[in-house]
Amino acid sequence: MENRVLTRLAYRINATLDRYLPEQRLFLKSDTATRFIRLRPTTQAIALAGGGLLVAWTFIATSILLMDSISAGSDRDQSLRQQALFEERLTTLSNDRDRRAEEAVNAQDRFNLALAEVSDMQARLLASEDRRKELETGIDVIQNTLRRTIKERDEARAAADKARTALASAGGTHTEAGRARDALATLDIMAGALGNTAKERDEMARVAEAARDETAAITRSKEELELRNDAIFARLEEAVTVSMGPLDKMFRAAGMSPDDLLKQVKRGYSGQGGPLMPFVSTKGTTLSPDEQRANAILQGLDRMNLYRLAAVKSPFANPIPSGNYRFTSGFGYRRDPKGAGTRMHAGLDFAGSYGTAIRATADGVVVHAGWSNGYGRMVKIRHDFGLETLYGHMSQIRVSVGQRVSRGDRIGDMGNSGRSTGTHLHYEVHVGGRPVNPMTFIKAASDVF
């Protein structure tokens, strides 16, 4: 019964499809016989449906591939644009840093010249003060001598007048009159000498007044120079403060203590001399306020120089500076795709093209260059200040153990070795043997440099 029902159903379907897909025969001829294959309407419908599905699948797959290609191209263009903007910002910040450094050097030169002028003017002022004191002392002596001489002259004139009166009344001898005339002549000579002394006194008074005027002019010039020096100091202190803040922030953001870091740099860098030496020695002397400010500025410049040395020796750089990559996995805990629970992902994953150049992010010494379980082909570099960087899943290693590398040196190529699901770089940063987020270093450097 069921067979009859199925047969009737098949007949009806074939009869319906026969209107649109009449029965076809496919003849196959050989040397000895001719055969044919009957293509019923149902068979043709199934073949057409299968072909249609195949065409639709091909169209959808092609569309998906095209969309992925367009999306990949857009991501690449966006990455290139971001890289160009990043490089432009780096160039602008570098130029601004160079201009500030040049302004600081020029300001320091002007400051040194101004201090030399102040020292010269102070010496001239002291000499003028000594000269004025000497002139005042001389004037006082001359005035006292003049007063005494005038008093003696007046007493002599009074005595002469008495003598003339006595001679006139007594009518003395010729010899006594001659003596009186000699005394009068002597008094006239003394009066002339006293007059010359008075002129010399007036001249000395004019010289003393000129010395006072010169002293006042030097004092005004010194005050103006001190105001200019104060403005120069203010600009230098502001430049040092503005430059120091971002550097402190960069190292603190990377999880490093700036004070401890600078102590380590000082232990490994003992260079002396040049503009970073104290302006005035502090041994056994009392510094003026200007000298104290100058030493404080030079100490700030010395701290900036130590920061520069620390930044060069620390991994404040991108291991793939070309920018041809995308981040596929961040730092922290994530679910293990091959098992239950979570595991710690101690670095960053940079996905890119096979063979992309991988660069060292700081100066250091290669302590491992070879195969490592899980990491595949791996390079580990030891830096100063207890820092280490690790580069995993390489396709090729271009350094050897014990080799000293510099920031930007090519140490290997991106690959897919070890425990990896695709071409990428696994990058780690260790501080004191403890893994930290590498993005902290990369972002801190991009914010400053």
Short mmCIF file of C-alpha atoms in Angstrom, two decimals:
data_model
loop_
_atom_site.label_atom_id
_atom_site.label_comp_id
_atom_site.label_asym_id
_atom_site.label_seq_id
_atom_site.Cartn_x
_atom_site.Cartn_y
_atom_site.Cartn_z
CA MET A 1 0.00 0.00 0.00
CA GLU A 2 2.79 2.39 0.93
CA ASN A 3 4.65 1.56 -2.30
CA ARG A 4 1.56 2.43 -4.33
CA VAL A 5 1.22 5.75 -2.55
CA LEU A 6 4.86 6.59 -3.15
CA THR A 7 4.61 5.52 -6.76
CA ARG A 8 1.55 7.70 -7.34
CA LEU A 9 3.27 10.64 -5.58
CA ALA A 10 6.35 10.21 -7.73
CA TYR A 11 4.21 9.99 -10.86
CA ARG A 12 2.35 13.18 -9.99
CA ILE A 13 5.63 15.02 -9.26
CA ASN A 14 7.12 13.84 -12.56
CA ALA A 15 3.94 14.79 -14.41
CA THR A 16 3.99 18.27 -12.86
CA LEU A 17 7.69 18.80 -13.54
CA ASP A 18 7.34 17.40 -17.07
CA ARG A 19 5.65 20.64 -18.12
CA TYR A 20 8.82 22.59 -17.31
CA LEU A 21 11.48 19.91 -17.47
CA PRO A 22 10.52 17.32 -20.08
CA GLU A 23 12.26 13.98 -19.91
CA GLN A 24 15.69 13.96 -21.57
CA ARG A 25 17.83 11.12 -22.83
CA LEU A 26 21.63 11.14 -22.87
CA PHE A 27 23.00 8.79 -25.56
CA LEU A 28 26.38 7.11 -25.05
CA LYS A 29 27.82 5.49 -28.16
CA SER A 30 30.71 3.03 -28.24
CA ASP A 31 32.28 0.90 -30.99
CA THR A 32 29.96 -2.02 -30.36
CA ALA A 33 26.76 -0.56 -28.96
CA THR A 34 24.75 2.55 -28.24
CA ARG A 35 23.26 3.17 -24.82
CA PHE A 36 21.27 5.98 -23.29
CA ILE A 37 20.60 7.37 -19.87
CA ARG A 38 17.09 8.58 -19.10
CA LEU A 39 16.96 11.89 -17.18
CA ARG A 40 13.56 12.13 -15.51
CA PRO A 41 12.11 15.52 -14.53
CA THR A 42 12.80 14.74 -10.86
CA THR A 43 16.46 14.00 -11.58
CA GLN A 44 16.76 17.23 -13.60
CA ALA A 45 15.13 19.21 -10.78
CA ILE A 46 17.52 17.73 -8.23
CA ALA A 47 20.51 18.51 -10.48
CA LEU A 48 19.33 22.08 -11.05
CA ALA A 49 18.72 22.58 -7.33
CA GLY A 50 22.19 21.23 -6.53
CA GLY A 51 23.76 23.44 -9.18
CA GLY A 52 21.86 26.45 -7.89
CA LEU A 53 23.01 25.75 -4.35
CA LEU A 54 26.58 25.36 -5.58
CA VAL A 55 26.40 28.69 -7.46
CA ALA A 56 24.84 30.41 -4.45
CA TRP A 57 27.49 28.96 -2.11
CA THR A 58 30.24 30.09 -4.51
CA PHE A 59 28.75 33.61 -4.68
CA ILE A 60 28.42 33.88 -0.89
CA ALA A 61 31.94 32.55 -0.27
CA THR A 62 33.38 34.96 -2.85
CA SER A 63 31.50 37.85 -1.23
CA ILE A 64 32.82 36.91 2.20
CA LEU A 65 36.39 36.74 0.88
CA LEU A 66 36.01 40.11 -0.84
CA MET A 67 34.59 41.68 2.30
CA ASP A 68 37.45 40.24 4.39
CA SER A 69 39.96 41.54 1.84
CA ILE A 70 38.36 45.01 1.83
CA SER A 71 38.21 44.99 5.65
CA ALA A 72 41.87 43.91 5.87
CA GLY A 73 42.81 46.68 3.43
CA SER A 74 40.89 49.25 5.49
CA ASP A 75 42.56 48.07 8.70
CA ARG A 76 45.96 48.27 7.01
CA ASP A 77 45.25 51.79 5.71
CA GLN A 78 44.03 52.85 9.12
CA SER A 79 47.15 51.35 10.74
CA LEU A 80 49.35 53.21 8.23
CA ARG A 81 47.52 56.47 8.93
CA GLN A 82 47.89 55.97 12.68
CA GLN A 83 51.57 55.18 12.18
CA ALA A 84 52.03 58.34 10.09
CA LEU A 85 50.27 60.43 12.75
CA PHE A 86 52.37 58.78 15.47
CA GLU A 87 55.61 59.46 13.58
CA GLU A 88 54.53 63.05 12.92
CA ARG A 89 53.80 63.51 16.62
CA LEU A 90 57.16 61.97 17.52
CA THR A 91 58.90 64.36 15.11
CA THR A 92 57.04 67.36 16.52
CA LEU A 93 57.82 66.41 20.13
CA SER A 94 61.46 65.72 19.23
CA ASN A 95 61.79 69.12 17.54
CA ASP A 96 60.12 70.80 20.51
CA ARG A 97 62.47 69.00 22.91
CA ASP A 98 65.49 70.08 20.83
CA ARG A 99 64.24 73.69 20.79
CA ARG A 100 63.80 73.65 24.56
CA ALA A 101 67.27 72.19 25.02
CA GLU A 102 68.72 74.86 22.73
CA GLU A 103 66.82 77.58 24.59
CA ALA A 104 68.16 76.21 27.89
CA VAL A 105 71.74 76.26 26.57
CA ASN A 106 71.32 79.80 25.19
CA ALA A 107 69.73 80.95 28.44
CA GLN A 108 72.58 79.39 30.41
CA ASP A 109 75.12 81.21 28.20
CA ARG A 110 73.27 84.48 28.72
CA PHE A 111 73.12 83.76 32.44
CA ASN A 112 76.88 83.13 32.59
CA LEU A 113 77.53 86.38 30.68
CA ALA A 114 75.17 88.27 32.98
CA LEU A 115 76.89 86.87 36.06
CA ALA A 116 80.26 87.93 34.65
CA GLU A 117 78.90 91.43 34.09
CA VAL A 118 77.48 91.47 37.64
CA SER A 119 80.86 90.42 39.04
CA ASP A 120 82.62 93.16 37.05
CA MET A 121 80.10 95.78 38.11
CA GLN A 122 80.36 94.65 41.74
CA ALA A 123 84.14 95.04 41.57
CA ARG A 124 83.77 98.51 40.05
CA LEU A 125 81.19 99.40 42.69
CA LEU A 126 83.49 98.30 45.51
CA ALA A 127 86.41 100.25 43.99
CA SER A 128 84.18 103.31 43.67
CA GLU A 129 83.06 102.94 47.29
CA ASP A 130 86.70 102.71 48.46
CA ARG A 131 87.60 105.77 46.40
CA ARG A 132 84.64 107.70 47.79
CA LYS A 133 85.62 106.80 51.36
CA GLU A 134 89.20 107.90 50.70
CA LEU A 135 87.98 111.18 49.19
CA GLU A 136 85.66 111.81 52.13
CA THR A 137 88.48 111.09 54.58
CA GLY A 138 90.80 113.45 52.67
CA ILE A 139 88.13 116.15 52.56
CA ASP A 140 87.59 115.82 56.32
CA VAL A 141 91.35 116.18 56.94
CA ILE A 142 91.58 119.19 54.62
CA GLN A 143 88.55 120.80 56.20
CA ASN A 144 89.97 120.33 59.70
CA THR A 145 93.34 121.71 58.56
CA LEU A 146 91.64 124.60 56.83
CA ARG A 147 89.59 125.44 59.91
CA ARG A 148 92.71 125.38 62.06
CA THR A 149 94.66 127.51 59.53
CA ILE A 150 91.83 130.03 59.21
CA LYS A 151 91.68 130.26 62.98
CA GLU A 152 95.42 130.77 63.16
CA ARG A 153 95.24 133.37 60.34
CA ASP A 154 92.51 135.27 62.13
CA GLU A 155 94.55 135.19 65.35
CA ALA A 156 97.65 136.35 63.41
CA ARG A 157 95.71 139.21 61.77
CA ALA A 158 94.35 140.24 65.15
CA ALA A 159 97.88 140.21 66.57
CA ALA A 160 99.14 142.22 63.54
CA ASP A 161 96.42 144.79 63.98
CA LYS A 162 97.38 145.11 67.64
CA ALA A 163 101.01 145.46 66.62
CA ARG A 164 100.22 148.21 64.07
CA THR A 165 98.20 150.08 66.66
CA ALA A 166 101.00 149.79 69.20
CA LEU A 167 103.61 150.95 66.68
CA ALA A 168 101.51 153.86 65.57
CA SER A 169 100.98 155.04 69.13
CA ALA A 170 104.52 154.36 70.29
CA GLY A 171 106.26 155.69 67.16
CA GLY A 172 108.88 152.93 67.33
CA THR A 173 112.19 152.70 65.56
CA HIS A 174 112.79 151.97 61.90
CA THR A 175 113.87 148.45 62.73
CA GLU A 176 110.63 147.54 64.49
CA ALA A 177 108.56 148.97 61.58
CA GLY A 178 110.47 146.73 59.15
CA ARG A 179 109.74 143.77 61.33
CA ALA A 180 106.06 144.63 61.33
CA ARG A 181 106.04 144.87 57.51
CA ASP A 182 107.72 141.47 57.32
CA ALA A 183 105.05 140.03 59.59
CA LEU A 184 102.31 141.54 57.39
CA ALA A 185 103.96 140.10 54.27
CA THR A 186 104.09 136.69 55.95
CA LEU A 187 100.42 136.96 56.80
CA ASP A 188 99.61 137.77 53.16
CA ILE A 189 101.51 134.69 51.98
CA MET A 190 99.63 132.55 54.49
CA ALA A 191 96.32 134.01 53.33
CA GLY A 192 97.17 133.11 49.70
CA ALA A 193 98.09 129.60 50.75
CA LEU A 194 94.86 129.27 52.66
CA GLY A 195 92.95 130.44 49.57
CA ASN A 196 94.63 127.75 47.45
CA THR A 197 93.77 125.18 50.11
CA ALA A 198 90.13 126.29 49.97
CA LYS A 199 90.16 125.84 46.17
CA GLU A 200 91.61 122.35 46.57
CA ARG A 201 88.89 121.57 49.10
CA ASP A 202 86.18 122.67 46.67
CA GLU A 203 87.77 120.54 43.90
CA MET A 204 87.88 117.52 46.18
CA ALA A 205 84.21 118.08 47.04
CA ARG A 206 83.33 118.10 43.31
CA VAL A 207 85.29 114.87 42.79
CA ALA A 208 83.47 113.28 45.72
CA GLU A 209 80.10 114.33 44.28
CA ALA A 210 81.02 112.82 40.88
CA ALA A 211 82.02 109.60 42.67
CA ARG A 212 78.62 109.53 44.40
CA ASP A 213 76.85 109.97 41.04
CA GLU A 214 78.91 107.18 39.49
CA THR A 215 78.14 104.94 42.46
CA ALA A 216 74.40 105.62 42.08
CA ALA A 217 74.56 104.83 38.32
CA ILE A 218 76.40 101.57 39.00
CA THR A 219 73.84 100.68 41.66
CA ARG A 220 70.97 101.27 39.21
CA SER A 221 72.71 99.15 36.54
CA LYS A 222 73.22 96.39 39.08
CA GLU A 223 69.53 96.43 40.02
CA GLU A 224 68.50 96.26 36.34
CA LEU A 225 70.90 93.37 35.75
CA GLU A 226 69.52 91.55 38.79
CA LEU A 227 66.01 91.93 37.35
CA ARG A 228 67.15 90.48 34.01
CA ASN A 229 68.91 87.63 35.82
CA ASP A 230 65.76 86.92 37.80
CA ALA A 231 63.74 86.70 34.54
CA ILE A 232 66.35 84.34 33.04
CA PHE A 233 66.27 82.19 36.16
CA ALA A 234 62.47 82.05 36.05
CA ARG A 235 62.47 80.87 32.40
CA LEU A 236 65.13 78.24 33.09
CA GLU A 237 63.29 76.96 36.18
CA GLU A 238 60.03 76.79 34.22
CA ALA A 239 61.72 74.89 31.34
CA VAL A 240 63.26 72.38 33.75
CA THR A 241 59.94 71.87 35.57
CA VAL A 242 57.94 71.45 32.35
CA SER A 243 60.48 68.94 30.97
CA MET A 244 60.83 67.00 34.23
CA GLY A 245 57.13 66.34 34.84
CA PRO A 246 56.45 64.11 31.80
CA LEU A 247 59.65 62.10 32.44
CA ASP A 248 58.65 61.42 36.06
CA LYS A 249 55.17 60.45 34.87
CA MET A 250 56.59 58.13 32.18
CA PHE A 251 58.72 56.09 34.60
CA ARG A 252 56.02 55.98 37.29
CA ALA A 253 53.47 54.82 34.68
CA ALA A 254 55.87 52.00 33.78
CA GLY A 255 55.92 50.87 37.43
CA MET A 256 59.48 52.11 38.11
CA SER A 257 60.55 54.36 40.99
CA PRO A 258 62.32 57.43 39.47
CA ASP A 259 64.51 57.95 42.57
CA ASP A 260 65.70 54.33 42.68
CA LEU A 261 66.19 54.36 38.93
CA LEU A 262 68.37 57.49 39.03
CA LYS A 263 70.46 56.01 41.86
CA GLN A 264 71.17 52.98 39.69
CA VAL A 265 72.07 55.21 36.73
CA LYS A 266 74.48 57.23 38.91
CA ARG A 267 76.18 54.05 40.08
CA GLY A 268 76.79 53.02 36.48
CA TYR A 269 77.56 56.48 35.07
CA SER A 270 80.32 58.47 36.77
CA GLY A 271 81.07 61.06 34.06
CA GLN A 272 81.98 64.51 35.35
CA GLY A 273 82.71 67.95 33.91
CA GLY A 274 80.89 70.10 31.41
CA PRO A 275 77.76 72.20 32.03
CA LEU A 276 76.35 69.77 34.62
CA MET A 277 78.99 70.62 37.25
CA PRO A 278 77.85 72.92 40.13
CA PHE A 279 78.21 76.58 39.21
CA VAL A 280 79.80 77.44 42.56
CA SER A 281 81.41 75.05 45.02
CA THR A 282 79.45 74.63 48.23
CA LYS A 283 82.46 73.63 50.35
CA GLY A 284 83.14 76.12 53.13
CA THR A 285 81.36 79.04 51.42
CA THR A 286 77.99 80.72 51.75
CA LEU A 287 76.21 80.94 48.40
CA SER A 288 74.17 83.92 47.31
CA PRO A 289 70.50 83.40 46.34
CA ASP A 290 71.38 83.64 42.63
CA GLU A 291 74.14 81.05 43.02
CA GLN A 292 71.75 78.74 44.87
CA ARG A 293 69.17 79.07 42.07
CA ALA A 294 71.86 78.41 39.46
CA ASN A 295 72.96 75.24 41.25
CA ALA A 296 69.32 74.09 41.53
CA ILE A 297 68.82 74.57 37.77
CA LEU A 298 72.03 72.66 36.99
CA GLN A 299 70.91 69.85 39.29
CA GLY A 300 67.61 69.70 37.36
CA LEU A 301 69.51 69.52 34.06
CA ASP A 302 71.68 66.76 35.50
CA ARG A 303 68.52 64.84 36.55
CA MET A 304 67.15 65.23 33.00
CA ASN A 305 70.41 63.85 31.59
CA LEU A 306 70.16 60.83 33.93
CA TYR A 307 66.56 60.34 32.79
CA ARG A 308 67.76 60.35 29.18
CA LEU A 309 70.34 57.66 29.95
CA ALA A 310 67.71 55.57 31.78
CA ALA A 311 65.20 55.92 28.91
CA VAL A 312 67.77 54.71 26.38
CA LYS A 313 68.50 51.61 28.48
CA SER A 314 64.81 50.83 29.20
CA PRO A 315 62.33 49.15 26.76
CA PHE A 316 60.37 52.30 25.91
CA ALA A 317 59.85 51.30 22.27
CA ASN A 318 57.65 49.18 20.02
CA PRO A 319 59.08 45.77 18.96
CA ILE A 320 57.44 46.23 15.54
CA PRO A 321 58.07 49.92 14.73
CA SER A 322 56.92 49.45 11.12
CA GLY A 323 53.32 49.43 12.36
CA ASN A 324 52.28 46.53 10.08
CA TYR A 325 50.46 44.60 12.79
CA ARG A 326 47.29 44.42 14.87
CA PHE A 327 46.85 43.55 18.54
CA THR A 328 45.15 40.18 19.00
CA SER A 329 45.59 39.52 22.71
CA GLY A 330 46.37 41.71 25.69
CA PHE A 331 48.05 41.26 29.06
CA GLY A 332 46.18 39.47 31.85
CA TYR A 333 44.09 36.39 32.57
CA ARG A 334 42.14 34.73 29.76
CA ARG A 335 40.26 31.48 29.16
CA ASP A 336 42.41 28.57 28.03
CA PRO A 337 40.99 27.36 24.64
CA LYS A 338 42.46 23.87 25.19
CA GLY A 339 41.23 23.29 28.70
CA ALA A 340 38.98 24.44 31.47
CA GLY A 341 39.56 27.53 33.60
CA THR A 342 41.80 30.50 32.92
CA ARG A 343 45.53 31.07 32.58
CA MET A 344 47.80 34.10 32.77
CA HIS A 345 48.79 35.69 29.45
CA ALA A 346 51.99 37.49 30.50
CA GLY A 347 52.49 39.65 27.41
CA LEU A 348 51.06 41.21 24.24
CA ASP A 349 50.36 39.48 20.90
CA PHE A 350 51.14 41.36 17.66
CA ALA A 351 49.64 39.65 14.58
CA GLY A 352 51.18 40.44 11.22
CA SER A 353 52.71 39.05 8.04
CA TYR A 354 55.03 36.07 8.16
CA GLY A 355 58.65 37.27 8.32
CA THR A 356 57.91 40.78 9.66
CA ALA A 357 61.04 42.27 11.24
CA ILE A 358 61.17 42.20 15.07
CA ARG A 359 63.35 44.85 16.76
CA ALA A 360 64.98 45.08 20.21
CA THR A 361 63.17 47.64 22.37
CA ALA A 362 66.26 48.69 24.40
CA ASP A 363 70.01 48.15 24.72
CA GLY A 364 70.94 44.87 26.37
CA VAL A 365 72.57 41.42 26.19
CA VAL A 366 70.94 38.32 24.67
CA VAL A 367 70.61 35.64 27.38
CA HIS A 368 68.50 33.14 25.38
CA ALA A 369 68.19 32.53 21.64
CA GLY A 370 66.63 29.22 20.68
CA TRP A 371 63.69 26.86 21.12
CA SER A 372 61.58 27.09 24.27
CA ASN A 373 58.52 25.01 25.12
CA GLY A 374 55.35 26.91 24.38
CA TYR A 375 57.22 29.97 23.01
CA GLY A 376 58.77 28.16 20.04
CA ARG A 377 61.76 30.07 18.69
CA MET A 378 62.34 32.63 21.43
CA VAL A 379 64.82 35.44 22.25
CA LYS A 380 65.27 36.89 25.73
CA ILE A 381 67.29 40.11 26.30
CA ARG A 382 68.56 41.32 29.68
CA HIS A 383 68.63 45.12 30.14
CA ASP A 384 69.81 47.37 32.93
CA PHE A 385 67.80 48.14 36.09
CA GLY A 386 66.55 44.53 36.44
CA LEU A 387 64.55 44.62 33.17
CA GLU A 388 64.14 41.77 30.67
CA THR A 389 62.21 41.47 27.39
CA LEU A 390 61.01 38.25 25.73
CA TYR A 391 60.10 37.69 22.05
CA GLY A 392 58.34 34.39 21.16
CA HIS A 393 56.93 32.37 18.21
CA MET A 394 59.60 33.60 15.76
CA SER A 395 60.15 32.06 12.35
CA GLN A 396 63.86 32.94 12.38
CA ILE A 397 66.33 34.10 15.08
CA ARG A 398 69.01 36.58 13.98
CA VAL A 399 71.04 36.94 17.23
CA SER A 400 73.03 34.61 19.48
CA VAL A 401 73.49 34.22 23.24
CA GLY A 402 75.95 36.74 24.71
CA GLN A 403 75.52 39.20 21.85
CA ARG A 404 75.05 42.84 22.83
CA VAL A 405 72.23 44.57 20.95
CA SER A 406 71.03 48.16 20.71
CA ARG A 407 67.53 49.56 20.51
CA GLY A 408 66.16 49.08 16.99
CA ASP A 409 68.46 46.15 16.06
CA ARG A 410 66.70 43.35 14.17
CA ILE A 411 66.70 40.25 16.38
CA GLY A 412 64.35 37.97 14.42
CA ASP A 413 61.32 37.51 12.17
CA MET A 414 57.65 37.00 13.02
CA GLY A 415 56.44 33.41 12.74
CA ASN A 416 54.14 30.70 14.07
CA SER A 417 56.45 28.38 16.02
CA GLY A 418 55.60 26.77 19.36
CA ARG A 419 52.14 26.86 20.88
CA SER A 420 50.55 29.26 18.41
CA THR A 421 47.35 29.44 16.35
CA GLY A 422 48.65 31.91 13.74
CA THR A 423 51.50 34.15 12.69
CA HIS A 424 52.21 36.63 15.50
CA LEU A 425 54.79 37.92 18.02
CA HIS A 426 54.37 37.26 21.74
CA TYR A 427 56.16 40.11 23.59
CA GLU A 428 56.81 40.25 27.37
CA VAL A 429 58.49 42.75 29.73
CA HIS A 430 59.78 41.63 33.14
CA VAL A 431 60.69 44.00 36.00
CA GLY A 432 62.70 42.29 38.73
CA GLY A 433 61.67 38.88 37.36
CA ARG A 434 57.95 39.74 37.47
CA PRO A 435 55.96 40.15 34.21
CA VAL A 436 54.30 43.54 33.74
CA ASN A 437 52.03 44.89 31.03
CA PRO A 438 54.25 45.86 28.03
CA MET A 439 51.57 48.30 26.85
CA THR A 440 52.43 50.43 29.89
CA PHE A 441 55.94 50.98 28.53
CA ILE A 442 54.80 51.48 24.92
CA LYS A 443 52.06 53.96 25.88
CA ALA A 444 54.28 55.82 28.40
CA ALA A 445 56.93 56.36 25.72
CA SER A 446 54.34 57.45 23.11
CA ASP A 447 52.88 60.02 25.55
CA VAL A 448 56.30 61.63 26.11
CA PHE A 449 58.32 61.08 22.95
#
